[in-house]
CSV table of C-alpha atoms in Angstrom, one decimal:
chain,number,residue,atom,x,y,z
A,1,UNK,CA,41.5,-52.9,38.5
A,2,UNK,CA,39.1,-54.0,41.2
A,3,UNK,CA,38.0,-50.0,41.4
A,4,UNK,CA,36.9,-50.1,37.6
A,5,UNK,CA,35.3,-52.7,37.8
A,6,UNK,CA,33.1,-52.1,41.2
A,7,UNK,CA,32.3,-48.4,39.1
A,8,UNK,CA,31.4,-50.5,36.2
A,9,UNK,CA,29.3,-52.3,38.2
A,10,UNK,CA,28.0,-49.5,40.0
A,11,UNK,CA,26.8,-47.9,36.7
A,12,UNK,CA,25.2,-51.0,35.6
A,13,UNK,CA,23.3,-51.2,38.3
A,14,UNK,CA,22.2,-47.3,38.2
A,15,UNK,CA,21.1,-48.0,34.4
A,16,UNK,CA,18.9,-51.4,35.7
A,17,UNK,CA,17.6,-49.1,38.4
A,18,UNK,CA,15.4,-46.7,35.9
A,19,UNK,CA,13.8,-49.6,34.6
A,20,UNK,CA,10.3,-49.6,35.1
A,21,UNK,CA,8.2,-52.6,35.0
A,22,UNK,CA,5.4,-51.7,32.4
A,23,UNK,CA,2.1,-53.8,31.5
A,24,UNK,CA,0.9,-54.1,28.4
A,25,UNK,CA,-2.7,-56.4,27.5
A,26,UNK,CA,-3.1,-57.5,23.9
A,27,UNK,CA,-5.9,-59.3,22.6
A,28,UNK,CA,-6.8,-60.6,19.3
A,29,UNK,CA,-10.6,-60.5,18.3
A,30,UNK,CA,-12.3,-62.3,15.1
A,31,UNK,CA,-14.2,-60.1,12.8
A,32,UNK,CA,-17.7,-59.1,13.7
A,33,UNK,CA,-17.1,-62.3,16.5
A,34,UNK,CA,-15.2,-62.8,20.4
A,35,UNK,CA,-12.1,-63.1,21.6
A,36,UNK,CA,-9.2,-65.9,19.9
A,37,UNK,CA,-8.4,-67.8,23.0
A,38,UNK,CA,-7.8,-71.0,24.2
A,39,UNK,CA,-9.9,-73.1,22.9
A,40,UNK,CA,-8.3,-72.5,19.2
A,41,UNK,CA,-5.0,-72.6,20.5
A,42,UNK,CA,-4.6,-69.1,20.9
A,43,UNK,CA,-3.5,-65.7,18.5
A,44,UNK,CA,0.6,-65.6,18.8
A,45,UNK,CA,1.8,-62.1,19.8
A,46,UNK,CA,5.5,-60.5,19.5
A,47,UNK,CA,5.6,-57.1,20.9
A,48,UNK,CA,9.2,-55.1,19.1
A,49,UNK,CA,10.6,-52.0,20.0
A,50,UNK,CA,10.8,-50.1,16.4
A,51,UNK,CA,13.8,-48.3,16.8
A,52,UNK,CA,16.5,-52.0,17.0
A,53,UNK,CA,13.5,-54.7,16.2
A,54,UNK,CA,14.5,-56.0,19.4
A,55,UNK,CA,11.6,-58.2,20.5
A,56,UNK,CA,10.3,-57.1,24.2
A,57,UNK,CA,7.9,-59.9,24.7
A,58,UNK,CA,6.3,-62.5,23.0
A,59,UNK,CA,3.4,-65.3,23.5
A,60,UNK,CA,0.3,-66.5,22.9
A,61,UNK,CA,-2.8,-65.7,24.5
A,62,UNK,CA,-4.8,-67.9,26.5
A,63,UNK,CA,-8.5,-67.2,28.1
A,64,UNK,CA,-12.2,-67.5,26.8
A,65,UNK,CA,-13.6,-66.2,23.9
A,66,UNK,CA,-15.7,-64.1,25.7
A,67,UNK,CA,-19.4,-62.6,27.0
A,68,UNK,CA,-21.3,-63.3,23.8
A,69,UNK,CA,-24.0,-61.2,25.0
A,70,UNK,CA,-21.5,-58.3,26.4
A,71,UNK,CA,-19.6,-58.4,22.3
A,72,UNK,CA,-22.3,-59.1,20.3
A,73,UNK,CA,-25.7,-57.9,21.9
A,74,UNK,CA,-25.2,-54.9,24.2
A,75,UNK,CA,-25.0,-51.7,22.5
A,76,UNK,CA,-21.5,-49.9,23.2
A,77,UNK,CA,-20.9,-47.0,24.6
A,78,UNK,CA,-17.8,-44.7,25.3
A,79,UNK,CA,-15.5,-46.0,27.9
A,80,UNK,CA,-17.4,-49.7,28.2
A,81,UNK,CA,-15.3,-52.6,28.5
A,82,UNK,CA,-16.0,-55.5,26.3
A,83,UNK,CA,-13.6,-57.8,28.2
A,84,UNK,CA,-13.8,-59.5,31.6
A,85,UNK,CA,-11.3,-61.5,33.3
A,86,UNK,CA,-11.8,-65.0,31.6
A,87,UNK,CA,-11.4,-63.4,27.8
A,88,UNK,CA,-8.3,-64.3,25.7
A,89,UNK,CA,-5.6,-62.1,26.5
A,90,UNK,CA,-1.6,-62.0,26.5
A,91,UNK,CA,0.3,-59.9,29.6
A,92,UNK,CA,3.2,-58.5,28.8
A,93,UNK,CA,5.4,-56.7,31.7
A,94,UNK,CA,8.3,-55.4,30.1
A,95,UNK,CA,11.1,-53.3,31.7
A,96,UNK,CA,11.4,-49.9,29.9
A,97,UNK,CA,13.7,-46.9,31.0
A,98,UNK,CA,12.0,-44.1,29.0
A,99,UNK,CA,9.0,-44.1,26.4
A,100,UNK,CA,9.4,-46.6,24.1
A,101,UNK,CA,7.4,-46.6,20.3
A,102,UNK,CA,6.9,-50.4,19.9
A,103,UNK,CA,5.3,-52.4,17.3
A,104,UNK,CA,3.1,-55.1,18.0
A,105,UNK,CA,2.0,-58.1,15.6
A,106,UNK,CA,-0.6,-61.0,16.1
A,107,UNK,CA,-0.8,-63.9,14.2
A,108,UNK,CA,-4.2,-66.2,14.0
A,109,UNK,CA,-5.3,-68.4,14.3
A,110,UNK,CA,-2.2,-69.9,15.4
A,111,UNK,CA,-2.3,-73.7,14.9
A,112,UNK,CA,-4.6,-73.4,11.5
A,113,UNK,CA,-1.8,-72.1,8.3
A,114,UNK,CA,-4.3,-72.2,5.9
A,115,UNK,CA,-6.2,-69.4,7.6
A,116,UNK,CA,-3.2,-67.5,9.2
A,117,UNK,CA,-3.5,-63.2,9.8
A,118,UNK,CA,-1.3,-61.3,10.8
A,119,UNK,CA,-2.6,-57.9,11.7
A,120,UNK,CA,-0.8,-55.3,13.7
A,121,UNK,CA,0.2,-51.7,15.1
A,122,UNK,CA,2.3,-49.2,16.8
A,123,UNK,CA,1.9,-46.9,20.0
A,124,UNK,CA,3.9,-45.5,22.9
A,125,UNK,CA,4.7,-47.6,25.5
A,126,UNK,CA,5.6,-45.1,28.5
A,127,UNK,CA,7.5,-46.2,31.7
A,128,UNK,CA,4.8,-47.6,34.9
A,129,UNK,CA,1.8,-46.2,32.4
A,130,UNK,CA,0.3,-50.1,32.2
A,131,UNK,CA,-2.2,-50.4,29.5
A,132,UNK,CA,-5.0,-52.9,30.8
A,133,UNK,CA,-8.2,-53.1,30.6
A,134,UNK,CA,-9.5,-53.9,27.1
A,135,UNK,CA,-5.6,-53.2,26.1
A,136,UNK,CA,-4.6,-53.4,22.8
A,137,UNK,CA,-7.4,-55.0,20.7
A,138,UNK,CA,-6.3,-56.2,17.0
A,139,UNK,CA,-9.4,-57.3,14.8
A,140,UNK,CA,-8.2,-60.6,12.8
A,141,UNK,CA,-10.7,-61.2,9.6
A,142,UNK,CA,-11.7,-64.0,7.7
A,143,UNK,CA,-13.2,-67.8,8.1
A,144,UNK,CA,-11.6,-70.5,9.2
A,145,UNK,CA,-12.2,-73.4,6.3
A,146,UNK,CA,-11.1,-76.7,6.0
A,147,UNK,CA,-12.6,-78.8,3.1
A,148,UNK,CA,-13.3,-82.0,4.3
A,149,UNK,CA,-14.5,-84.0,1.2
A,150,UNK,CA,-12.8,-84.7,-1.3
A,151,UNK,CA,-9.6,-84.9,0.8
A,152,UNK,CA,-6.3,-82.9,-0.3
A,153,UNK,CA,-4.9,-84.6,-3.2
A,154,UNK,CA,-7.1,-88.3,-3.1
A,155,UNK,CA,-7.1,-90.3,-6.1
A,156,UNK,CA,-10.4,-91.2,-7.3
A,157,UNK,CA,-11.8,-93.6,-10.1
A,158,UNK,CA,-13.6,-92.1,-12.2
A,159,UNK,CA,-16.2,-95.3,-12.3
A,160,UNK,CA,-16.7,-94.9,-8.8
A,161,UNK,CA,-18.4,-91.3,-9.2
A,162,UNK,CA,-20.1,-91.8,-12.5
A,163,UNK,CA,-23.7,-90.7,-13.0
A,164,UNK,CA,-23.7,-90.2,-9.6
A,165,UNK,CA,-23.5,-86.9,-7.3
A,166,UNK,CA,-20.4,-85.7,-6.4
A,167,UNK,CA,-20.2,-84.4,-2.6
A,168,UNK,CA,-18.5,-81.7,-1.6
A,169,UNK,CA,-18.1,-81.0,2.1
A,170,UNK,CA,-16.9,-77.9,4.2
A,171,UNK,CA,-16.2,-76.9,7.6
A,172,UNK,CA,-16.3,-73.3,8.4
A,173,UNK,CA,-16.4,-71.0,11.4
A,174,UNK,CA,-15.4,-67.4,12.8
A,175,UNK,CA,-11.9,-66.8,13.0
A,176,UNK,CA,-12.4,-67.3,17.0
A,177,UNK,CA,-14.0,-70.7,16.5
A,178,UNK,CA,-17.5,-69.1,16.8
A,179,UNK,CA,-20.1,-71.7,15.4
A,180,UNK,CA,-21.7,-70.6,12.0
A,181,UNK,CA,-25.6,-72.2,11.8
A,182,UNK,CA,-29.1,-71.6,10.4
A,183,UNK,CA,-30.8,-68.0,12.2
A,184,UNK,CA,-28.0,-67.8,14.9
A,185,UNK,CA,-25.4,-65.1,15.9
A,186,UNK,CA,-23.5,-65.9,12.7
A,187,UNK,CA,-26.4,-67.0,10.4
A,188,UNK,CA,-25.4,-68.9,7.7
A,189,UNK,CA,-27.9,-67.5,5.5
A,190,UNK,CA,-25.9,-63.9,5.6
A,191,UNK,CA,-22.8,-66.1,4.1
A,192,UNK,CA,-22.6,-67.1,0.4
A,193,UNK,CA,-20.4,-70.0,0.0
A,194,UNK,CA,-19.5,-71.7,-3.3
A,195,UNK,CA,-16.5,-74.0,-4.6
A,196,UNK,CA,-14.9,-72.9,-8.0
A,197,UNK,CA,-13.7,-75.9,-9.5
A,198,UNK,CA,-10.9,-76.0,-12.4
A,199,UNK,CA,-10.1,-78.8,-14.5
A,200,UNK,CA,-6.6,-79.1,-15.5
A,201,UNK,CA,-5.7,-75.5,-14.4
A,202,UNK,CA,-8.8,-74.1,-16.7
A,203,UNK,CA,-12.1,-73.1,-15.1
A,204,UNK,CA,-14.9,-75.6,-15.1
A,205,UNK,CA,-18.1,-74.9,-12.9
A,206,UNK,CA,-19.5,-73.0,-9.6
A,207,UNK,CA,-20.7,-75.1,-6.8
A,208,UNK,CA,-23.2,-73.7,-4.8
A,209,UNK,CA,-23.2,-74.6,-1.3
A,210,UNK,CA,-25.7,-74.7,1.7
A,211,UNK,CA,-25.4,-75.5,5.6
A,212,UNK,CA,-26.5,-79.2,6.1
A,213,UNK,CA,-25.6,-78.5,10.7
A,214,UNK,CA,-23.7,-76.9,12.1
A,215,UNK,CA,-20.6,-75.1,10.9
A,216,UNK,CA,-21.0,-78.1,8.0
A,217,UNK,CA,-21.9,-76.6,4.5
A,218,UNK,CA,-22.3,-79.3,1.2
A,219,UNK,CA,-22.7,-79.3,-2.5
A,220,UNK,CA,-22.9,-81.5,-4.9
A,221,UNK,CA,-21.9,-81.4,-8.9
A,222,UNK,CA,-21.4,-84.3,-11.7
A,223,UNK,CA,-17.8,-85.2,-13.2
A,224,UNK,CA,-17.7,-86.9,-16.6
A,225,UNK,CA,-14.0,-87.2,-17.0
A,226,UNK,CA,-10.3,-87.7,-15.8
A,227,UNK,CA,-8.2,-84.9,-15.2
A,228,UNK,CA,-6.5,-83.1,-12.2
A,229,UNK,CA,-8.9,-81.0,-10.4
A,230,UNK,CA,-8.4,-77.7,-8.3
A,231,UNK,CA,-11.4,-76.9,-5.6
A,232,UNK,CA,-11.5,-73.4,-4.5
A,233,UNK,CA,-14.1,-72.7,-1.1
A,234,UNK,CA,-14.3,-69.3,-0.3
A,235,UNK,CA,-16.9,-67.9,2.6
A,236,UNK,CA,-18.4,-64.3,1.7
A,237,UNK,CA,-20.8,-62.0,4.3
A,238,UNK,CA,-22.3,-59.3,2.1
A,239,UNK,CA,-23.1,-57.1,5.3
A,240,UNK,CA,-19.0,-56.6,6.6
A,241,UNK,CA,-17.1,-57.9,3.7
A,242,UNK,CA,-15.8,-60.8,5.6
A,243,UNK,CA,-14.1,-63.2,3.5
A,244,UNK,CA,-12.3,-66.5,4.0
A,245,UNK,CA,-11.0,-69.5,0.9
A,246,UNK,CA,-9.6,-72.9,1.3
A,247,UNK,CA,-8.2,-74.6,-2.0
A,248,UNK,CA,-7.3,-78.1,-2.6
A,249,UNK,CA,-6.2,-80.2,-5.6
A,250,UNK,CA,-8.0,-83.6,-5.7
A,251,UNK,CA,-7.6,-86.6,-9.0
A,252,UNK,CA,-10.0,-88.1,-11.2
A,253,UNK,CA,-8.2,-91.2,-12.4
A,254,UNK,CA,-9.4,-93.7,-15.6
């Protein structure tokens, strides 16, 4: 008995052996921006191996955004890294006895739902072959938008907004939390945004809306009469096809 289980043992131990600690770097960049790091909570990553869905690794990544100047300024060329040590990243070291074809998914921005991406691929990961560096980059799209004014589902009388504007105010930025303002790196005169209001489920008008400061865009529009309302934002950039919405439902009372 004691002989089985020292060979049992023995092969266990054989099998562990051929394991090979392999590193793997994936990072999650915002369209035509940097790096999702730290400072929005990070881009969640689960690395699978295809053939069982057996997840290898998993965890968030952590670090800058990045060298503005290095993404979005210098020209790149072949074999240039866009990454230093400070950008976002998530390590993996995962132990792997022969090449592996594993899947791997980001989601971002983590801690903001309304905005959420997943975005992902597949590649070889081979035994002691680490894969550092830039890594594995996965480009996340979109806007981050959170409509500030009205608030999500706020009851309001409807004498309290006659014959007077009605503001509407949104908060957007790059999917790495990248500020959007008037002639900057992300120029808020390349993005159309608009709110598409319906009233009770039906459409009703177009809101045109313009940057007011940073990241902050506003319009205004007139309501006459009670009903429950639906406010669509949505963020557009013409040049890349970037695109981003936030929808709310808000109540005109009598």
């Amino acid at each position: 008995m004691k002989k089985s289980i020292f060979i049992i043992v023995l092969l266990f131990s054989s099998i562990v052996s051929f394991a090979t600690q392999t590193k793997i770097i994936v990072r999650a960049k915002a369209k035509d921006a940097k790096f999702i790091g730290s400072s929005l909570g990070g881009a969640y990553v689960i690395i699978r191996n295809t053939a069982n869905n057996k997840i290898l690794a998993e965890g968030k990544t952590s670090g800058s955004t990045g060298n503005t100047n290095l993404i979005m300024k210098t020209p790149r060329e072949r074999g240039n890294l866009i990454t230093n040590d400070q950008t976002a990243k998530f390590l993996a070291t995962i132990d792997i006895d022969e090449p592996t074809f594993i899947s791997i998914q980001v989601v971002s921005p983590f801690n903001n739902r309304q905005a959420q991406v997943k975005a992902s691929t597949e590649l070889w990961l081979i035994p002691g072959k680490d894969i550092l560096g830039d890594g594995i980059i996965l480009e996340i799209p979109g806007f981050i938008i959170d409509t500030l004014k009205p608030r999500t589902h706020q009851f309001i009388s409807l004498n309290s907004i006659k014959n007077k504007p009605f503001k509407i105010k949104t908060n957007i930025v790059m999917m790495c939390g990248c500020v959007i303002d008037k002639g900057g790196i992300w120029n808020s005169d390349e993005i159309e945004v608009k709110g598409i209001l319906k009233k009770n489920g039906v459409y009703f008008k177009d809101i045109d809306m313009l940057l007011t400061e940073t990241n902050l865009f506003e319009g205004n529009t007139t309501l006459h009469s009670a009903g429950n309302y639906e406010l669509t934002v949505y963020a557009y950039n013409p040049k890349n096809g970037n695109t981003g919405v936030d929808k709310i439902n808000y109540v005109i009372y009598e």
